[in-house]
Short mmCIF file of C-alpha atoms in Angstrom, two decimals:
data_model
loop_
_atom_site.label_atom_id
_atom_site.label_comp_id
_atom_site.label_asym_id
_atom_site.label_seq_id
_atom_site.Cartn_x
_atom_site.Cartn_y
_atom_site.Cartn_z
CA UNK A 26 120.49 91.39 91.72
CA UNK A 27 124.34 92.37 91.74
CA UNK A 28 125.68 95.84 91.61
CA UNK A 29 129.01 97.54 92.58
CA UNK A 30 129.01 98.63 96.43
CA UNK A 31 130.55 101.46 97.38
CA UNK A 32 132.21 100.87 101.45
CA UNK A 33 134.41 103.66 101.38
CA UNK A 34 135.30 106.95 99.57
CA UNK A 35 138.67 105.25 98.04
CA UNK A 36 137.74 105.92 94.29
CA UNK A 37 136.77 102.99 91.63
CA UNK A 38 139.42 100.84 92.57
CA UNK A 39 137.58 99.83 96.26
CA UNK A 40 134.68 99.20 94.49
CA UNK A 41 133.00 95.20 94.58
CA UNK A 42 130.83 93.57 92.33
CA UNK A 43 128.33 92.13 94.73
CA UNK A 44 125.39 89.98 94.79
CA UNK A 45 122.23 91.10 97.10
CA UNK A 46 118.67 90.64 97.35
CA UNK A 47 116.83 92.37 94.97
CA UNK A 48 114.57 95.32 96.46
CA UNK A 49 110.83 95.98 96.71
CA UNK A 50 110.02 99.99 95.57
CA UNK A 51 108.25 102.11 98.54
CA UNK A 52 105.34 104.75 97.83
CA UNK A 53 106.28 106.82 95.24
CA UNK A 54 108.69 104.58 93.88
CA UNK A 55 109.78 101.90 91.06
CA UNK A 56 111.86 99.78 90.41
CA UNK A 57 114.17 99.42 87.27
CA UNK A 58 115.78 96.29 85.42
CA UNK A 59 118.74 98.49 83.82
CA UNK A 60 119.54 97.84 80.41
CA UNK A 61 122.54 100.93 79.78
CA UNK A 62 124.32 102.73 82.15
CA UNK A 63 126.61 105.93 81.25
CA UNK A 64 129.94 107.00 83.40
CA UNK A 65 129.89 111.03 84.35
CA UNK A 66 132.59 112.76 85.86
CA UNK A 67 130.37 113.61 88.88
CA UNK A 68 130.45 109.54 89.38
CA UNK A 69 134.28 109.55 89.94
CA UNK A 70 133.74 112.31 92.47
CA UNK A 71 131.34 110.66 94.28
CA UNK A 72 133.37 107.52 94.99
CA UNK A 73 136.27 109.63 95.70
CA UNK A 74 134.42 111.86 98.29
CA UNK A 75 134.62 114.96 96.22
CA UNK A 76 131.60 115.96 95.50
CA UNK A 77 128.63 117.92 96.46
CA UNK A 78 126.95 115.23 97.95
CA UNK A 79 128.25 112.38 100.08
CA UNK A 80 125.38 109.24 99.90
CA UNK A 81 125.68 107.29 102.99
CA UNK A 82 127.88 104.29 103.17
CA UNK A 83 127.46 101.45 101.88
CA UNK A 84 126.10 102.55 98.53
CA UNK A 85 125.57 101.99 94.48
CA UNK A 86 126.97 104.50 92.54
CA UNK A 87 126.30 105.48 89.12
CA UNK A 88 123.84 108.52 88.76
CA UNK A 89 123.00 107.90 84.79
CA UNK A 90 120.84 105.10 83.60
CA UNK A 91 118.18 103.31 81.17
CA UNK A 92 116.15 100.46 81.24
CA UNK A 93 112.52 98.66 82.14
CA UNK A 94 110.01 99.40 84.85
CA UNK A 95 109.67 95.78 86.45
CA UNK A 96 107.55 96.76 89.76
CA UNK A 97 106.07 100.05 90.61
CA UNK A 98 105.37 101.67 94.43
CA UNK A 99 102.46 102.50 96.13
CA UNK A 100 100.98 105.63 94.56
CA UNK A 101 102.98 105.77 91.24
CA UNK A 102 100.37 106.61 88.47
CA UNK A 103 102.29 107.78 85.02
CA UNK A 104 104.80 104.79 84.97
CA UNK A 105 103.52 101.19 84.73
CA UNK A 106 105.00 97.78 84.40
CA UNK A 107 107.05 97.44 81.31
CA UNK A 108 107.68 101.07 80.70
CA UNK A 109 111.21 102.02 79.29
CA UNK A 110 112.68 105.17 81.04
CA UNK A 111 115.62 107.09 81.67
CA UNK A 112 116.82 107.73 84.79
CA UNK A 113 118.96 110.52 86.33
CA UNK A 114 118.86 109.45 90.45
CA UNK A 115 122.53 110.54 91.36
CA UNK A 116 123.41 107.00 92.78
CA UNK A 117 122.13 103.07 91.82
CA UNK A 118 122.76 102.48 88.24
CA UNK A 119 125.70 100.42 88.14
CA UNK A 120 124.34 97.22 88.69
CA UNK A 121 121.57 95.11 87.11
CA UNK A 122 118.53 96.73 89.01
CA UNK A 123 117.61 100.03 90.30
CA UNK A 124 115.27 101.39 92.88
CA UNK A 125 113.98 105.14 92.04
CA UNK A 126 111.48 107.62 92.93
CA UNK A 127 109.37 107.56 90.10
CA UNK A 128 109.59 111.26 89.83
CA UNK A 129 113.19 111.41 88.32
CA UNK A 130 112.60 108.98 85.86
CA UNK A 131 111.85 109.85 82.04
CA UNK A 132 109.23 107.80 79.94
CA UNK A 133 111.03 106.99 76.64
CA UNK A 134 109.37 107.00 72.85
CA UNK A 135 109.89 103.59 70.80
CA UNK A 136 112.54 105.13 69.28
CA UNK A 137 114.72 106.01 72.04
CA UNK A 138 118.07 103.14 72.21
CA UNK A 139 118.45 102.25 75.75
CA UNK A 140 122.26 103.39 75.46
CA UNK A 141 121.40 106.78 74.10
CA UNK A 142 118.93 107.32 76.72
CA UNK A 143 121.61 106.27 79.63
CA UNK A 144 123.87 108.43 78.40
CA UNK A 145 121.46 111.89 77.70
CA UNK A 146 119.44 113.54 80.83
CA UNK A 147 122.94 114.48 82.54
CA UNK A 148 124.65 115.82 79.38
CA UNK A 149 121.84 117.32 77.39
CA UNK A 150 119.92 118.22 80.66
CA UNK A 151 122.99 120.13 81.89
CA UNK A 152 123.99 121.84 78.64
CA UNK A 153 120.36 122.80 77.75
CA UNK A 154 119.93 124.16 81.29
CA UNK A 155 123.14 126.16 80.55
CA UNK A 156 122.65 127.88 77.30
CA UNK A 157 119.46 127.75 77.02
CA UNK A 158 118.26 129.09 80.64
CA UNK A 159 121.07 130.13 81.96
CA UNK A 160 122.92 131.88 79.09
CA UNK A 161 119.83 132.94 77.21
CA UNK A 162 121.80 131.95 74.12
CA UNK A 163 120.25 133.59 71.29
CA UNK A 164 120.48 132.45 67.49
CA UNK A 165 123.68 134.04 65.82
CA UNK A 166 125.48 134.39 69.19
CA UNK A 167 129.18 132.89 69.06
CA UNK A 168 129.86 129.67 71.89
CA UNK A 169 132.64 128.72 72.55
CA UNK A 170 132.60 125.13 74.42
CA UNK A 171 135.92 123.98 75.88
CA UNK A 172 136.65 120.41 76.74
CA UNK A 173 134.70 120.24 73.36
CA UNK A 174 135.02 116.24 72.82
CA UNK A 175 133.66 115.29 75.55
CA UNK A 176 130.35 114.26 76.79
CA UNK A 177 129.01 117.93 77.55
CA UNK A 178 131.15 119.05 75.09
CA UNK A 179 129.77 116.68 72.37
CA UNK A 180 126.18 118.21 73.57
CA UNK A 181 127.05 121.93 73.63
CA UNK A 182 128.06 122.13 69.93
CA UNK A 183 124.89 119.93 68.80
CA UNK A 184 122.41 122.14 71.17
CA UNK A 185 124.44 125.45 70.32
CA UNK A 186 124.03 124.19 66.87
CA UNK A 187 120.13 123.74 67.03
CA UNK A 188 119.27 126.87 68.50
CA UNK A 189 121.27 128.90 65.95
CA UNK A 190 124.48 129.93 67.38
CA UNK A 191 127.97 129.72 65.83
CA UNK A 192 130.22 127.47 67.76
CA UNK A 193 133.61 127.27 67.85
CA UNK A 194 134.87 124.23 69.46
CA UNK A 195 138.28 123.61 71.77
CA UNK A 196 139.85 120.40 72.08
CA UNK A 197 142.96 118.80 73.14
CA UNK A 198 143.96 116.98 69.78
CA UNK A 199 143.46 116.82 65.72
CA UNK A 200 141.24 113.71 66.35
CA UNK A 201 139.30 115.81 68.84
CA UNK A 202 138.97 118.32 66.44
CA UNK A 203 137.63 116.61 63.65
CA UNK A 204 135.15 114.55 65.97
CA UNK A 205 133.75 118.17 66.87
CA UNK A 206 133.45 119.51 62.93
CA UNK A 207 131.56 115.90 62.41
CA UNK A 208 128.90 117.35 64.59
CA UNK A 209 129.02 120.75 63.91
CA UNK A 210 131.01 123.05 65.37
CA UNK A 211 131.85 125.51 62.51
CA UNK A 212 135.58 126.25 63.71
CA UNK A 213 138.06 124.30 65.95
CA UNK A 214 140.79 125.26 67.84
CA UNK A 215 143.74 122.75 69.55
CA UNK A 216 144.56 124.04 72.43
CA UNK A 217 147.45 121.95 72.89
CA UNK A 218 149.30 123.47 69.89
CA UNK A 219 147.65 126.66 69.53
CA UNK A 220 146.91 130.08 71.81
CA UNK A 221 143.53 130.02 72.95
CA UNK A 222 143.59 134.13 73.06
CA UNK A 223 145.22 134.38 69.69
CA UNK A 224 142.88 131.92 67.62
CA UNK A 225 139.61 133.23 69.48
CA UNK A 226 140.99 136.84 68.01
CA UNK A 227 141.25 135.66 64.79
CA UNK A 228 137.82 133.45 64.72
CA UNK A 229 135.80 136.47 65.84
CA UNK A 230 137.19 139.54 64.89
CA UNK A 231 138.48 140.59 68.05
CA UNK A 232 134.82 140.47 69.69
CA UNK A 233 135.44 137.48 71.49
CA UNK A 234 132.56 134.50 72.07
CA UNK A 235 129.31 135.39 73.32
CA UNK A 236 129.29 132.56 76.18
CA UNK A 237 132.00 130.46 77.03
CA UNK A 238 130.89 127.06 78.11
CA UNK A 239 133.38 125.74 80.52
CA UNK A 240 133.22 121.95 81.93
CA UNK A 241 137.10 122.24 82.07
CA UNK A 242 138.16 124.60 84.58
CA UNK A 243 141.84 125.13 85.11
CA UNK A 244 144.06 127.59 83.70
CA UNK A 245 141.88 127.82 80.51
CA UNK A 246 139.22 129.38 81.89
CA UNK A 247 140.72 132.56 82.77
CA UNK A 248 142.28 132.56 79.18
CA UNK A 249 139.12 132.27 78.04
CA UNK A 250 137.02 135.02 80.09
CA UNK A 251 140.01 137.17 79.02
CA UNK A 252 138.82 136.52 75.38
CA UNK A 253 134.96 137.09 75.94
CA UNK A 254 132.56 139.51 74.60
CA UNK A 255 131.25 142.73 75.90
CA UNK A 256 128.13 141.41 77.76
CA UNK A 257 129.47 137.76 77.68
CA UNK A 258 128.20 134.78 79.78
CA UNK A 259 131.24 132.50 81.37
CA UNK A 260 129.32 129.00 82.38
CA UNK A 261 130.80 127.19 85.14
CA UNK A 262 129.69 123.48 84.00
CA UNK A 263 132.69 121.68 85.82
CA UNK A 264 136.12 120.99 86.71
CA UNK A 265 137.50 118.25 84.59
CA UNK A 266 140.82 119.70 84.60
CA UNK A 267 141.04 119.46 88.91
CA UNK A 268 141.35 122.70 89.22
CA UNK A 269 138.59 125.30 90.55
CA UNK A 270 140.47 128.49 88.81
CA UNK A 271 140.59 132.23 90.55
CA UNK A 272 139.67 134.74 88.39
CA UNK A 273 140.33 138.21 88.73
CA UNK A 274 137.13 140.16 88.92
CA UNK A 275 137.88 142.82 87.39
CA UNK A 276 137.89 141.24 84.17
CA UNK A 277 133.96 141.13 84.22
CA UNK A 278 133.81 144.34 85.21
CA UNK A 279 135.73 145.30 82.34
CA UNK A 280 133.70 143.51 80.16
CA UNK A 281 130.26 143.84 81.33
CA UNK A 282 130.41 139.67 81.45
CA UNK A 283 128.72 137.25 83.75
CA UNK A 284 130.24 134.34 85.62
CA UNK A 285 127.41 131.96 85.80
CA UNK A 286 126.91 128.74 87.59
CA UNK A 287 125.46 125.59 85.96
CA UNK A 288 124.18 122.76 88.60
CA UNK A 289 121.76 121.28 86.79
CA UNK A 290 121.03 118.49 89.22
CA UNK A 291 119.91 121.18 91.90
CA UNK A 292 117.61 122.92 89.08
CA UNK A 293 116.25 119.64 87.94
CA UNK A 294 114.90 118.68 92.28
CA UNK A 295 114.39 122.62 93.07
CA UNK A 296 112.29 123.73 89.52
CA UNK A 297 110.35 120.09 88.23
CA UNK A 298 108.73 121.77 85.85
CA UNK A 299 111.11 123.81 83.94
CA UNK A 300 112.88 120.93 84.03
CA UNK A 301 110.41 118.95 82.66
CA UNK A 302 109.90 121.41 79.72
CA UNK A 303 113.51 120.84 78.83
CA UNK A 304 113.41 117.50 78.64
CA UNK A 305 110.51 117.74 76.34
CA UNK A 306 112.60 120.06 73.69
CA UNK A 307 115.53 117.41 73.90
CA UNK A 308 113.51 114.93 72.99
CA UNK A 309 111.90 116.23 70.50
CA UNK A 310 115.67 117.28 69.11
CA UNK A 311 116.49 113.44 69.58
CA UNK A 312 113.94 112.44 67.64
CA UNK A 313 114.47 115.35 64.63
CA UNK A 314 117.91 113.86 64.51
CA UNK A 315 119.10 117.14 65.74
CA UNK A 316 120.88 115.89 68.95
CA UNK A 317 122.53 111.82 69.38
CA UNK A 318 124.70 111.21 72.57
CA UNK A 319 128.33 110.53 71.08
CA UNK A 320 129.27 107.10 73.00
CA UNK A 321 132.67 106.06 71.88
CA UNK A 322 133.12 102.77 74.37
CA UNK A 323 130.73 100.42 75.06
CA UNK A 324 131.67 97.49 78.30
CA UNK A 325 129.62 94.86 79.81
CA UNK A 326 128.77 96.31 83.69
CA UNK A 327 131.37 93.79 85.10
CA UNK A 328 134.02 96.01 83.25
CA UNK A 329 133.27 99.36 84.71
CA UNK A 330 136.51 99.74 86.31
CA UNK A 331 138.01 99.68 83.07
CA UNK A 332 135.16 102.45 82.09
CA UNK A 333 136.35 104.42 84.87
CA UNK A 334 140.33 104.03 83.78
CA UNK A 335 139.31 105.22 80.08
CA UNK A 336 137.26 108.18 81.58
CA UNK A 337 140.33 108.86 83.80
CA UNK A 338 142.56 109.46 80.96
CA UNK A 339 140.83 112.03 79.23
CA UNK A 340 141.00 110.36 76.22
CA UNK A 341 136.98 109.57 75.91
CA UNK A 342 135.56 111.35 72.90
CA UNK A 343 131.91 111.14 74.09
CA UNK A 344 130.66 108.96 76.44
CA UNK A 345 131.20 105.46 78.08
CA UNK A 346 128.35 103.03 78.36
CA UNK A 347 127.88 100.20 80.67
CA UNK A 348 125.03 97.46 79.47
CA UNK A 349 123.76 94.79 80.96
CA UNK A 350 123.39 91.28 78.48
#
């Protein structure tokens, strides 16, 4: 097999495509020819030494992936040989095979694309688990989803969209914009050229949004929790911008709002089934055509650097996809 190895926490630029021997799966485990593999922000982190979790060195990164059960563990009953899954194992899916507990890996229908599927348990698992569970959205409720282009962004307005809600999306350009009324979102507001405060005024009456969802961080987020709605729900989803903002409390006080954390990762390993149940609704979205990962680059493995460099720039609308020939 050949994947990239991770030695040190120096970011993508230390990474090496290597050739190893390719692995057996233990009890409980199987392993996975990958087909499609998607980049998440979390994935930069990880290389960089930023995130939640440090793996132990050496290691594959690459959290997100699809492809073909090709041997399965001692003890492994619901996944057999020849199986297409998705994957969602927070390292090993940037390379050409995978080794996973079987227990974080999704059985796909027919229907399911391999590069879809690589790039949809993080995104849509994450965004579901925040409006849905976390936010209670209900139908009707205004969301407002910063960082709307994106590839939680690109998920918020099509879930907000399927459960009912109103969304207006926030984006950085025109092209942004336009990419989130293709899929949706039933206003738009560039943030570059226009006051966040002042448009979400005029979009909702002076109520504000319902929930802000908020994979952005940065000085926008306190714009936008000054903007919410009596009883609103602020979801912490991320920190694209680099920035963990401070907000002044008092402004939930004032407005009877929640700041609410989003680690869907943690709910996914601490609450199976819940999780599960999720996963179930998505799909079922997927295939009603309700919900379709927005992948707007699509490189050989070899080129992931280059995937990294486009994520980087913060010019991705969507998702970037790795596949293997």
């Amino acid at each position: 097999m050949q994947a990239w190895i991770c030695n040190e926490f120096a970011g993508p630029e230390q990474l090496a495509w290597q050739t190893q021997p390719t692995p057996e799966p233990g009890k409980g485990e199987v392993r996975v020819a990958i087909k499609a593999a998607s980049l998440n922000f979390p994935d930069l982190l990880i290389v960089q030494g930023k995130y939640q979790m440090k793996p132990a060195l050496p290691f594959v990164p690459g959290a997100e992936f699809a492809g073909v059960v090709e041997a399965v563990g001692e003890g492994v009953k619901h996944l057999a040989v020849g199986t297409h899954v998705a994957g969602f194992a927070g390292t090993g899916g940037f390379g050409t095979h995978a080794i996973a507990p079987a227990a974080v890996l999704m059985p796909l229908p027919p229907v399911f694309s391999f590069e879809d599927a690589a790039a949809f348990l993080c995104t849509y698992g994450t965004t579901y688990h925040a409006l849905m569970d976390r936010a209670a959205l209900k139908a009707g409720e205004t969301v407002l989803v910063l960082g709307a282009a994106g590839g939680v962004g690109t998920a918020a307005i099509q879930i907000a969209k399927a459960a009912g809600a109103r969304v207006i999306a926030a984006a950085s350009t025109d092209e942004k914009c336009a990419l989130c009324r293709e899929l949706g979102a039933d206003e738009t507001i560039n943030y570059a050229t226009t006051n966040l405060r002042d448009a979400l005024k005029t979009l909702t009456d002076g109520k504000g949004p319902d929930v802000v969802y908020d994979p952005v961080g940065g000085d926008m987020t306190e714009q936008a929790f000054r903007s919410i709605a009596w009883r609103g729900r602020l979801l912490v989803v991320g920190f694209a911008n680099g920035q963990i903002p401070n907000l002044p409390l008092n402004l939930a006080l004032l407005k009877g709002a929640s700041i609410v954390g989003v680690f869907w990762g943690e709910f996914a390993r601490r609450e199976p089934q819940a999780n599960a149940a999720c996963l179930m609704q998505l799909a079922a979205w997927y295939m009603e055509g309700k919900i379709k990962p927005v992948i707007e680059h699509k490189l050989p493995m070899s080129q992931l650097k280059e995937g990294f460099a486009l994520m980087g720039s913060r010019q991705v609308r969507g998702k970037v996809v790795l596949v293997n020939d």
